[in-house]
PDB file of C-alpha atoms and ligand atoms in Angstrom:
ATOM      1  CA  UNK A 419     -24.026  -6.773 -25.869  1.00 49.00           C
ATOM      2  CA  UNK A 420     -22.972  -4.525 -23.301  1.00 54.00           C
ATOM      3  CA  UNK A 421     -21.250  -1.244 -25.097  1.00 56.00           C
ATOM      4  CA  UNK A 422     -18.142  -0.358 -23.124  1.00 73.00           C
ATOM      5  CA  UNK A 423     -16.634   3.191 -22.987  1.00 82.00           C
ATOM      6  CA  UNK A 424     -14.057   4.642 -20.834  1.00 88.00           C
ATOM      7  CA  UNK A 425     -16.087   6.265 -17.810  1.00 89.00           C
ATOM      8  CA  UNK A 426     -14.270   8.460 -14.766  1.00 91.00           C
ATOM      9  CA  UNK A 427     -15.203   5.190 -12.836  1.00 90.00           C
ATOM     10  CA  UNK A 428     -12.021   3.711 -14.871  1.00 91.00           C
ATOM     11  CA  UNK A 429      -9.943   6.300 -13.913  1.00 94.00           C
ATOM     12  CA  UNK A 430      -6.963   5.042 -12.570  1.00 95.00           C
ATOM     13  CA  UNK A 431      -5.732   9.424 -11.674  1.00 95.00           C
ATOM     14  CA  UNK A 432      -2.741   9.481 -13.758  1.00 96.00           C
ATOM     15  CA  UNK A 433      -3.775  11.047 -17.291  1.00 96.00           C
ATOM     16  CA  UNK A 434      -1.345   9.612 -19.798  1.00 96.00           C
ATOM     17  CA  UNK A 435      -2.988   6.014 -18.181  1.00 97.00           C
ATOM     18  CA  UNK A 436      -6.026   7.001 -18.594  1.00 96.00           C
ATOM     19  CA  UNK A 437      -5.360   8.408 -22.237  1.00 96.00           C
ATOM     20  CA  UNK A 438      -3.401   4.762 -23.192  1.00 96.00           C
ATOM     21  CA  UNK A 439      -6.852   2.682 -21.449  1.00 94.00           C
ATOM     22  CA  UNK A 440      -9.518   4.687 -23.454  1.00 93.00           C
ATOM     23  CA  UNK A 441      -6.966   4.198 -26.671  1.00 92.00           C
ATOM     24  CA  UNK A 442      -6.988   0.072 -25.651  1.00 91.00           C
ATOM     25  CA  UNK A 443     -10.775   0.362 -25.533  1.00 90.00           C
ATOM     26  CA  UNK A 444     -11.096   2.204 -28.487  1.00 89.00           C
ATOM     27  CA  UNK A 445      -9.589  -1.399 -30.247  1.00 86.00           C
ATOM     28  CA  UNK A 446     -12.981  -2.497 -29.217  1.00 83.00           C
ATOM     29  CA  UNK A 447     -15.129  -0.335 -30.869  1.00 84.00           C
ATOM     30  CA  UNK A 448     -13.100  -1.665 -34.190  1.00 89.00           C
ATOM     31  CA  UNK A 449     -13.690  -4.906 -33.702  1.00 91.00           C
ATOM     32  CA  UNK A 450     -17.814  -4.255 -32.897  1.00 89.00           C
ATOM     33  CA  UNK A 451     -18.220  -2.712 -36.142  1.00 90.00           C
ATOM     34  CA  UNK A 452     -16.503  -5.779 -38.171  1.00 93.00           C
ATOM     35  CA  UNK A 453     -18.685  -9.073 -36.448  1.00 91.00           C
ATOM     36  CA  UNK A 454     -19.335 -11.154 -39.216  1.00 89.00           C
ATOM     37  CA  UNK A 455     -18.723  -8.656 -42.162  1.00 93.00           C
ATOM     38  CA  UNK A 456     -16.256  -8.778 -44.800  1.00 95.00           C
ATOM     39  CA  UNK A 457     -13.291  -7.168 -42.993  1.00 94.00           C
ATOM     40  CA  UNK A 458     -13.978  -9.117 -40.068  1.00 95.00           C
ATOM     41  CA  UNK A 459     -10.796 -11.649 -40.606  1.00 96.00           C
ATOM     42  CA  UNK A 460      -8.260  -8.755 -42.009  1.00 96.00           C
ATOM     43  CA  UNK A 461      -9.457  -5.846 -38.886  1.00 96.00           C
ATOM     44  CA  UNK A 462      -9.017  -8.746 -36.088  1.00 96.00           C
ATOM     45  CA  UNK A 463      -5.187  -9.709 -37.083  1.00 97.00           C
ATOM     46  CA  UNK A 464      -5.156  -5.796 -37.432  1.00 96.00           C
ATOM     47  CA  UNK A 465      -6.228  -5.386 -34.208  1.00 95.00           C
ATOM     48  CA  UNK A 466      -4.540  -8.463 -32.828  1.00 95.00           C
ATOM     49  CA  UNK A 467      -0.839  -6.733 -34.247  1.00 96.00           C
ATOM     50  CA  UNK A 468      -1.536  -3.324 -32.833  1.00 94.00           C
ATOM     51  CA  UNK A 469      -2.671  -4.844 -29.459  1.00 93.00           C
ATOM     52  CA  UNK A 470       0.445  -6.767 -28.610  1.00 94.00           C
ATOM     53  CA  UNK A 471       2.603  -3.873 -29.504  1.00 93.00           C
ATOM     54  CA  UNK A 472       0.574  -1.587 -27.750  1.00 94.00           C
ATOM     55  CA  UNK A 473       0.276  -3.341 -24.623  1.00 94.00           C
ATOM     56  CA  UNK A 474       3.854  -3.858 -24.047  1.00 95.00           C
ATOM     57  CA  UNK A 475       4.723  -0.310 -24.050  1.00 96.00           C
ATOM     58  CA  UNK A 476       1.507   0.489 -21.961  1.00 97.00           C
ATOM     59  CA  UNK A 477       2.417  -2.304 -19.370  1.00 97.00           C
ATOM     60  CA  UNK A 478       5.878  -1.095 -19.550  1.00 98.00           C
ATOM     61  CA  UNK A 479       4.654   2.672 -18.873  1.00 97.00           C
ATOM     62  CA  UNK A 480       2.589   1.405 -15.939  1.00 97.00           C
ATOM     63  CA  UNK A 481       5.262  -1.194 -14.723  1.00 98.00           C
ATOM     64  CA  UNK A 482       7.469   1.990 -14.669  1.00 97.00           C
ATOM     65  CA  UNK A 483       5.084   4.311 -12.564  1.00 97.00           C
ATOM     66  CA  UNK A 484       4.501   1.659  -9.984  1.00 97.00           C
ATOM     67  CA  UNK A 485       7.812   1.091  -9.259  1.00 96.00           C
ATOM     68  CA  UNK A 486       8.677   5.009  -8.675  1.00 96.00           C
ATOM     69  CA  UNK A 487       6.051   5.516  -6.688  1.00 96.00           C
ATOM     70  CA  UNK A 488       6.474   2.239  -4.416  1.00 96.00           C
ATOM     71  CA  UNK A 489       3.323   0.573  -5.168  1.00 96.00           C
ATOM     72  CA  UNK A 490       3.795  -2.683  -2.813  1.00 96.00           C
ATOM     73  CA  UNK A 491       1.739  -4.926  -5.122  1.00 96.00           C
ATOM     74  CA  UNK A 492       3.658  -4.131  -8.107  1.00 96.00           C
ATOM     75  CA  UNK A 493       5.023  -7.882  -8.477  1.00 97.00           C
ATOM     76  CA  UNK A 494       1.457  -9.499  -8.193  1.00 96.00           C
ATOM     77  CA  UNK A 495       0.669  -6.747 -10.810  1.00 96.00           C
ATOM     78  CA  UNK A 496       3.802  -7.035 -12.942  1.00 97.00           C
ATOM     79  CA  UNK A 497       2.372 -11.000 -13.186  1.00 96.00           C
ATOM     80  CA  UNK A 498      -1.604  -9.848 -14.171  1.00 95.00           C
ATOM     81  CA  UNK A 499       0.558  -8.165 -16.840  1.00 96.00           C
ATOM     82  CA  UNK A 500       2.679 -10.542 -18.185  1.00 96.00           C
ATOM     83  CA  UNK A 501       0.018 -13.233 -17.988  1.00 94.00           C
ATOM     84  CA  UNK A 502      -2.356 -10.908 -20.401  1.00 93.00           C
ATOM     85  CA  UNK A 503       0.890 -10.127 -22.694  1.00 95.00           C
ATOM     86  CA  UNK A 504       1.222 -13.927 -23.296  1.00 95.00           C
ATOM     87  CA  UNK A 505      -2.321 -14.624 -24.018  1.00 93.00           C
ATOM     88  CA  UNK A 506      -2.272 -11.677 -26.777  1.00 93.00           C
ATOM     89  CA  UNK A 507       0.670 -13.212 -28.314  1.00 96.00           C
ATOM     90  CA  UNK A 508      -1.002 -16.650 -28.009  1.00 95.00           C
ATOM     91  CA  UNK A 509      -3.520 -15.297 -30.003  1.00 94.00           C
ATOM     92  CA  UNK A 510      -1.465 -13.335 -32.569  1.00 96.00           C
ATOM     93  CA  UNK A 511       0.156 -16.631 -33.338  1.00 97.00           C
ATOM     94  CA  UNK A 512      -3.095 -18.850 -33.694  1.00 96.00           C
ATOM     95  CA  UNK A 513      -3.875 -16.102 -36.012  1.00 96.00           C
ATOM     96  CA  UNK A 514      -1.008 -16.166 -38.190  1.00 97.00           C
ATOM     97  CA  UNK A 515      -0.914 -19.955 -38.404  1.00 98.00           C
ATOM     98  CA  UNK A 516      -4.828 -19.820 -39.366  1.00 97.00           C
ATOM     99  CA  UNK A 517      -6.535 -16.380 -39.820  1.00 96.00           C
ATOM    100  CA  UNK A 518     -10.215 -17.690 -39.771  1.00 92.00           C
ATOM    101  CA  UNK A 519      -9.418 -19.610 -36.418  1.00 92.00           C
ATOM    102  CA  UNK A 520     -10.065 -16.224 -34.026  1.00 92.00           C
ATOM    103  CA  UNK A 521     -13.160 -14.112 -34.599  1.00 93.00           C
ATOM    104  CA  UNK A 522     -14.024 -10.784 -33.749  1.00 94.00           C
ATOM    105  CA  UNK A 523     -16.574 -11.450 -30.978  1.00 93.00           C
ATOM    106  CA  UNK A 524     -13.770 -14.138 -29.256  1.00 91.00           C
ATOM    107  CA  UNK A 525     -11.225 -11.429 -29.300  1.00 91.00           C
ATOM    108  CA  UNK A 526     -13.675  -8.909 -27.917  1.00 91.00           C
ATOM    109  CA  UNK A 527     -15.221 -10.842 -25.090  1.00 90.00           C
ATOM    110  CA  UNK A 528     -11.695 -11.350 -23.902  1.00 87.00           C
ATOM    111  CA  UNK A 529     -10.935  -7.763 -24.246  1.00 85.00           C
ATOM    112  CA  UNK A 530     -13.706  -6.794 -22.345  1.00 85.00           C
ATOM    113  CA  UNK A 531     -13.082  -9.122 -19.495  1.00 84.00           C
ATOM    114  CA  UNK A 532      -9.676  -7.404 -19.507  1.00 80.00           C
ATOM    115  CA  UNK A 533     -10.695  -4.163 -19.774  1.00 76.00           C
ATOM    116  CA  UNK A 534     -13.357  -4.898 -16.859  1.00 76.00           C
ATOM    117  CA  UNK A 535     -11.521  -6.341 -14.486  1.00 83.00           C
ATOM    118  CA  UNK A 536      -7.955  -5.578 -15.217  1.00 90.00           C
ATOM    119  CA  UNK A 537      -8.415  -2.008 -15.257  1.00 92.00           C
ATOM    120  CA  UNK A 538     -11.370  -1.831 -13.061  1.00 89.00           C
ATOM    121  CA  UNK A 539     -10.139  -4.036 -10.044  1.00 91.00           C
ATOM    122  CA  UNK A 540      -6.327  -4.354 -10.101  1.00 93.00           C
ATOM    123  CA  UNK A 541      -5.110  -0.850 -12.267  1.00 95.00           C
ATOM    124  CA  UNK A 542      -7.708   0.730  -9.629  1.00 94.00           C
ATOM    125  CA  UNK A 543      -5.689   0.137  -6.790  1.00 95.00           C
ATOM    126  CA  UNK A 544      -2.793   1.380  -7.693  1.00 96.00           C
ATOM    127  CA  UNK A 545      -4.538   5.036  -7.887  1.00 95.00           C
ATOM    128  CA  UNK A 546      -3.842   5.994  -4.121  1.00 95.00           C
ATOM    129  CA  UNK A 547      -0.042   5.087  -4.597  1.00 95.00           C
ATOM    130  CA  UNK A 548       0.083   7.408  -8.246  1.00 94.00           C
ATOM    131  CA  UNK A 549      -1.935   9.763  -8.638  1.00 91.00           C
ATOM    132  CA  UNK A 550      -0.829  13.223  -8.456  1.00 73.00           C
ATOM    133  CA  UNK A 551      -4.111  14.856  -6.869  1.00 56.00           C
TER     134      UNK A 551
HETATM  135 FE1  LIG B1037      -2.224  -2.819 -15.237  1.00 59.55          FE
END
C-alpha cells in the first residue's frame, strides 16, 4: 500500500489550505494503524464523525477563497465538493445503522482517491487564481 503524505507537489499556495489538506491526510495515517485490530470499528466511526465535520468547514473555507478571488470554475468545483460531502455522510450513516458494515481499508482507499485526485487535479488549479506569491 502506497503511504501518502502531504508533499509541496500538493500544494495548492495558500497556507491555511495547505495546513487543513495535510490535517485531512493526517485522518489517514489513523485509520492505517487500526486495519484489522481491535480499535479498528470504534477509530473508523471516529474518523468517519471528525471527517464530515471537518470537511464542511474546509470546503466552506475553500468555497469562500474561490469566490473572492474569481476563480471561474468555482461552480464545477463547488459540485466536486458537495458530491464528496454527501458520500462522507453516506457513509457516516451506513455506519451508525451498522458499525461493522465500513472498514478501515474501504474508508481509506476512498480517502486516498480523494486526496489524489481531488486535491491533486481539481484544488491544483485553482492555485494561479489564489495564491498570494
Ligand atoms: Fe476542493
Amino acid at each position: 500500500m502506497i503511504v501518502l503524505q502531504w508533499t509541496r507537489t500538493l500544494s495548492v499556495g495558500v497556507e491555511e489550505l495547505d495546513r487543513q489538506h495535510q490535517h485531512l491526510i493526517g485522518l489517514l495515517g489513523r485509520l492505517r494503524e487500526v486495519i484489522h485490530g481491535p480499535d479498528e470499528t470504534a477509530v473508523v466511526g471516529n474518523v468517519l464523525e471528525n471527517l464530515v465535520s471537518y470537511v464542511g468547514y474546509h470546503f466552506a473555507e475553500e468555497e469562500r477563497l474561490m469566490a473572492e478571488a474569481g476563480y471561474p470554475h468555482a461552480e464545477l468545483h463547488r459540485n466536486s465538493h458537495a458530491e464528496i460531502a454527501r458520500t462522507v455522510a453516506d457513509m457516516l450513516r451506513s455506519y451508525r445503522a451498522d458499525p461493522t458494515s465500513l472498514r478501515a481499508t474501504e474508508l481509506l482507499e476512498y480517502l486516498t482517491d480523494w486526496v489524489v485526485l481531488h486535491i491533486g487535479n481539481e484544488d491544483i488549479r485553482y492555485r494561479p487564481w489564489l495564491a498570494k506569491s
